[in-house]
XYZ file of C-alpha atoms in Angstrom:
228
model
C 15.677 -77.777 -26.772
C 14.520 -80.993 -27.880
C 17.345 -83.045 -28.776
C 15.569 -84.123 -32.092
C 18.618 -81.720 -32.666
C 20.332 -84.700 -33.354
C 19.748 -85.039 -36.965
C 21.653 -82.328 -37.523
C 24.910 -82.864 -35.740
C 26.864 -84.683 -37.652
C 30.729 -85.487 -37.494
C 31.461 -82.427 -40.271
C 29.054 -80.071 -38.698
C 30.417 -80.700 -35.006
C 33.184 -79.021 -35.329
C 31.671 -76.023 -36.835
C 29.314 -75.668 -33.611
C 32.074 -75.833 -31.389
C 33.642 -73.289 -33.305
C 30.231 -71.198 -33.744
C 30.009 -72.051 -29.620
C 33.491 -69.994 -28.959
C 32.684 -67.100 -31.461
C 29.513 -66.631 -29.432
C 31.143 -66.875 -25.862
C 28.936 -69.897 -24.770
C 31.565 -72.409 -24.725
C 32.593 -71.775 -20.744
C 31.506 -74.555 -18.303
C 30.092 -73.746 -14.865
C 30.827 -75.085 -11.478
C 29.101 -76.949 -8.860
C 26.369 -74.449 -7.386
C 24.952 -74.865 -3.547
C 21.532 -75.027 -5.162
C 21.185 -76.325 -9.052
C 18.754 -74.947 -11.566
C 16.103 -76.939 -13.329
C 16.450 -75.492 -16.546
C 13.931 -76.340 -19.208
C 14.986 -76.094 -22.836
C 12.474 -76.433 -25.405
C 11.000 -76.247 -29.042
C 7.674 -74.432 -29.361
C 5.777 -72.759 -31.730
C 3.948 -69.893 -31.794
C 0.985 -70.835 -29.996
C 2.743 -72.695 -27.704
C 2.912 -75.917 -28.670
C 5.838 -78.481 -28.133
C 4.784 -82.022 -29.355
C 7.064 -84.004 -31.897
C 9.396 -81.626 -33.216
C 11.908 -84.084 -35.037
C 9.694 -86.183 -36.663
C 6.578 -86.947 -38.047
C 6.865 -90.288 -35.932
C 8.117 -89.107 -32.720
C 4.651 -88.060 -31.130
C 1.129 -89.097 -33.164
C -0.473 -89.036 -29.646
C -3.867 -87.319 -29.653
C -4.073 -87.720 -33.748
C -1.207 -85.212 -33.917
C 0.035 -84.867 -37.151
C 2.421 -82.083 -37.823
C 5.629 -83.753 -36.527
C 8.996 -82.700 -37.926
C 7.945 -79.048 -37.905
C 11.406 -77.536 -36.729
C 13.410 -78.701 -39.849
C 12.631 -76.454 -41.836
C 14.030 -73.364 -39.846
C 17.577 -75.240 -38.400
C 20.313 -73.280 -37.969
C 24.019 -73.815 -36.368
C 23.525 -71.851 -33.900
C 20.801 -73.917 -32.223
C 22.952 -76.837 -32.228
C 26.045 -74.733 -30.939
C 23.624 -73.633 -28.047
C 22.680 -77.164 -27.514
C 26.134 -77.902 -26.180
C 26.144 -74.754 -24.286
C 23.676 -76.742 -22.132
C 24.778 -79.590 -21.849
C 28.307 -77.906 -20.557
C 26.702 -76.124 -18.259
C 24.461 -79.491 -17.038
C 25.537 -82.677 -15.225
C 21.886 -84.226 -15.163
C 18.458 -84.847 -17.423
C 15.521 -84.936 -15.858
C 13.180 -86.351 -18.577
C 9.491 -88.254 -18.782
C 8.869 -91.394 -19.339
C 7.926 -91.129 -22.941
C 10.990 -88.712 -23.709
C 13.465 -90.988 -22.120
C 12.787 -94.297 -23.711
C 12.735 -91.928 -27.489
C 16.089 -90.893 -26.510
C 17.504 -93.716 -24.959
C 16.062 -95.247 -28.247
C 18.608 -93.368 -30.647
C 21.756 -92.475 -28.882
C 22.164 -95.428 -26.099
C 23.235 -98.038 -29.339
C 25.516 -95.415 -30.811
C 29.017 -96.096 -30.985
C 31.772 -94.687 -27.955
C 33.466 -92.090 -29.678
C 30.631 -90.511 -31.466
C 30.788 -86.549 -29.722
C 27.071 -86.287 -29.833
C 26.305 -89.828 -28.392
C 29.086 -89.915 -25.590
C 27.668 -86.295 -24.532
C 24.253 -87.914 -24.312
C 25.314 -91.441 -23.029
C 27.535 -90.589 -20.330
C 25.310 -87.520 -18.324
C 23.078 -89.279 -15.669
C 19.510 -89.285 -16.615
C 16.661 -88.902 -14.141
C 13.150 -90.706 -15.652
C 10.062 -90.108 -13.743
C 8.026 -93.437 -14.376
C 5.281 -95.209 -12.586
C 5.236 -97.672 -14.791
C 9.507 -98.815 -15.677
C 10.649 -101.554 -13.519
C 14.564 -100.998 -14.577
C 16.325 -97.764 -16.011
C 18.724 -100.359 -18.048
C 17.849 -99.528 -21.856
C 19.891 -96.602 -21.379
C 22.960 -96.290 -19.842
C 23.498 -93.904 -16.608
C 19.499 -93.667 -15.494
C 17.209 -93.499 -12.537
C 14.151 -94.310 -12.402
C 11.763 -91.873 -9.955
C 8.880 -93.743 -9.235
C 6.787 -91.749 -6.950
C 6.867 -88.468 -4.806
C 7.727 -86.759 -7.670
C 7.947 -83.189 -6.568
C 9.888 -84.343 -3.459
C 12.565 -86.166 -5.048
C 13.376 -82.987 -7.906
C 13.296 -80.562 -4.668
C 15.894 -83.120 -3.080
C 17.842 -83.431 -6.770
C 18.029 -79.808 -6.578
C 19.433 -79.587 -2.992
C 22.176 -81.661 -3.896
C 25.355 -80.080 -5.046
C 26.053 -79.730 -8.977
C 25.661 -77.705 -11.986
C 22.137 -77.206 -13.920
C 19.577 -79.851 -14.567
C 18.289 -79.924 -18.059
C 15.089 -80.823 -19.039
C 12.986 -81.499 -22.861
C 10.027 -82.631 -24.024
C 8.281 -84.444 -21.318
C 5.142 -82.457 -21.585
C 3.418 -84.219 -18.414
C 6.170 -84.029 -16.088
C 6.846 -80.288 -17.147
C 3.353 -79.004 -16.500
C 4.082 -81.351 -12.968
C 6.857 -78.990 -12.375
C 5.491 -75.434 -14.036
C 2.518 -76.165 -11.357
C 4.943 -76.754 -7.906
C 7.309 -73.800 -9.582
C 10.150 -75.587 -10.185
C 11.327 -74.956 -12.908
C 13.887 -71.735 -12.783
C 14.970 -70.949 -16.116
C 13.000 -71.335 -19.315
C 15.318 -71.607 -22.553
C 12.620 -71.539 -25.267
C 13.558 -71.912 -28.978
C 9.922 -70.106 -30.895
C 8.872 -71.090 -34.565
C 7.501 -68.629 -36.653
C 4.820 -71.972 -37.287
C 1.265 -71.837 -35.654
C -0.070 -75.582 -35.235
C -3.339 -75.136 -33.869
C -2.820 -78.209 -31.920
C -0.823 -80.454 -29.930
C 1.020 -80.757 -26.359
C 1.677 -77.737 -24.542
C 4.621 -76.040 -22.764
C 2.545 -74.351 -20.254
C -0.584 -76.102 -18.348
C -3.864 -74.458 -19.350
C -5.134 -72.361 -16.433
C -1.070 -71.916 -15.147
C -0.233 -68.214 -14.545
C 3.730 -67.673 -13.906
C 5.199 -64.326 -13.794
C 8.551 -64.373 -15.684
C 11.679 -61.858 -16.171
C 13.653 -62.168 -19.810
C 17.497 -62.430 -19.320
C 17.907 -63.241 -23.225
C 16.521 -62.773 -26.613
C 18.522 -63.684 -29.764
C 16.896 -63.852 -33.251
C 18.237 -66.115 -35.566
C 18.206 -65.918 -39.659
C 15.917 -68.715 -40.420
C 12.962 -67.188 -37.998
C 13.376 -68.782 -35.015
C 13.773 -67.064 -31.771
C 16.014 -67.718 -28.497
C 13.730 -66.615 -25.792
C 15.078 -66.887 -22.203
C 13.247 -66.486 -19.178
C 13.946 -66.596 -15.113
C 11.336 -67.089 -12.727
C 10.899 -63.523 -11.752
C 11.592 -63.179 -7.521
């Protein structure tokens, strides 16, 4: 998901996710696996667009101009699922762009906050050909070049899942060289009509659903593997 989430999780509603997270049977970690997923967890809406979800700030790029479109459809469960994730993850991989919006909001919050030591203390990956130093947020790398090769070696290297959000140019990067293995897709009953998009135009991939869970407000958990 993106983790615009943010706004929402709050030190009263925390421990009502973690609580919603145990109900639901999502609160068990994984272990190390011999090869880690990349496993890209996004807001879209209907037609398929991902740009600026948490605010109407976050992303004008391209005259866009519907940002903050998620809030009206939040519900616990997203943010319960959100830690589900990160549980089950020991690394971001993240664009430019993305990176320096999160780094932005949670790398000056305060050691003890649950929501900002979760996203402080996980190392971060940003893909950059343009950031000298990964030091305006704690625990990141910058990748600089040979992109696909250094997410296939990331991969290879022993550990649990590797989460991705937002970073619309690196994603379509990945969707193209079939990276990505798992797509965790949160869908808005909203059609923008335009905006950044999850999938590249022109892109065919051939997925398998492993989960579908619709929620009260609207919004709809769509998983998807990369079908073998």
């Amino acid at each position: 998901m993106s983790f615009a989430v943010a706004g929402r999780l709050t030190s009263r509603t925390l421990p009502a996710l973690a609580l919603s997270a145990m109900a639901l049977g999502i609160d068990k970690e994984i272990g190390e696996q011999e090869v880690r997923k990349i496993v890209l967890s996004e807001f879209i809406s209907l037609d398929n667009v991902m740009q600026a979800p948490g605010g109407a700030e976050e992303d004008t790029e391209g005259g866009f101009t519907h940002g903050g479109w998620t809030w009206p459809y939040w519900h616990d469960d997203i943010g319960a699922h959100f830690f589900q994730e990160m549980s089950q993850s020991d690394a971001l991989l993240l664009g430019r762009k993305t990176w320096q919006i999160h780094g932005g909001a949670f790398d000056p919050m305060p050691v003890g906050d649950p929501f900002g030591d979760t996203m402080n203390n996980v190392q971060k990956y940003v893909v950059s050909t343009t950031l000298s130093s990964a030091s305006a947020w704690r625990n990141s790398t910058v990748i600089g070049s040979n992109v696909v090769e250094e997410v296939r070696a990331l991969k290879e290297k022993p550990g649990k899942n590797i989460l991705i959000d937002g970073s619309s140019v690196l994603v379509h990067t990945l969707v193209e060289h079939d990276l990505i293995d798992e797509y965790s897709l949160w869908v808005y009953p909203v059609v923008l009509g335009s905006g950044k998009q999850v999938f590249p135009q022109g892109h065919r991939a051939n997925l398998r659903l492993i989960e579908s869970k619709p929620l009260p407000s609207g919004v709809v958990l769509m998983r998807y593997e990369r079908a073998q």
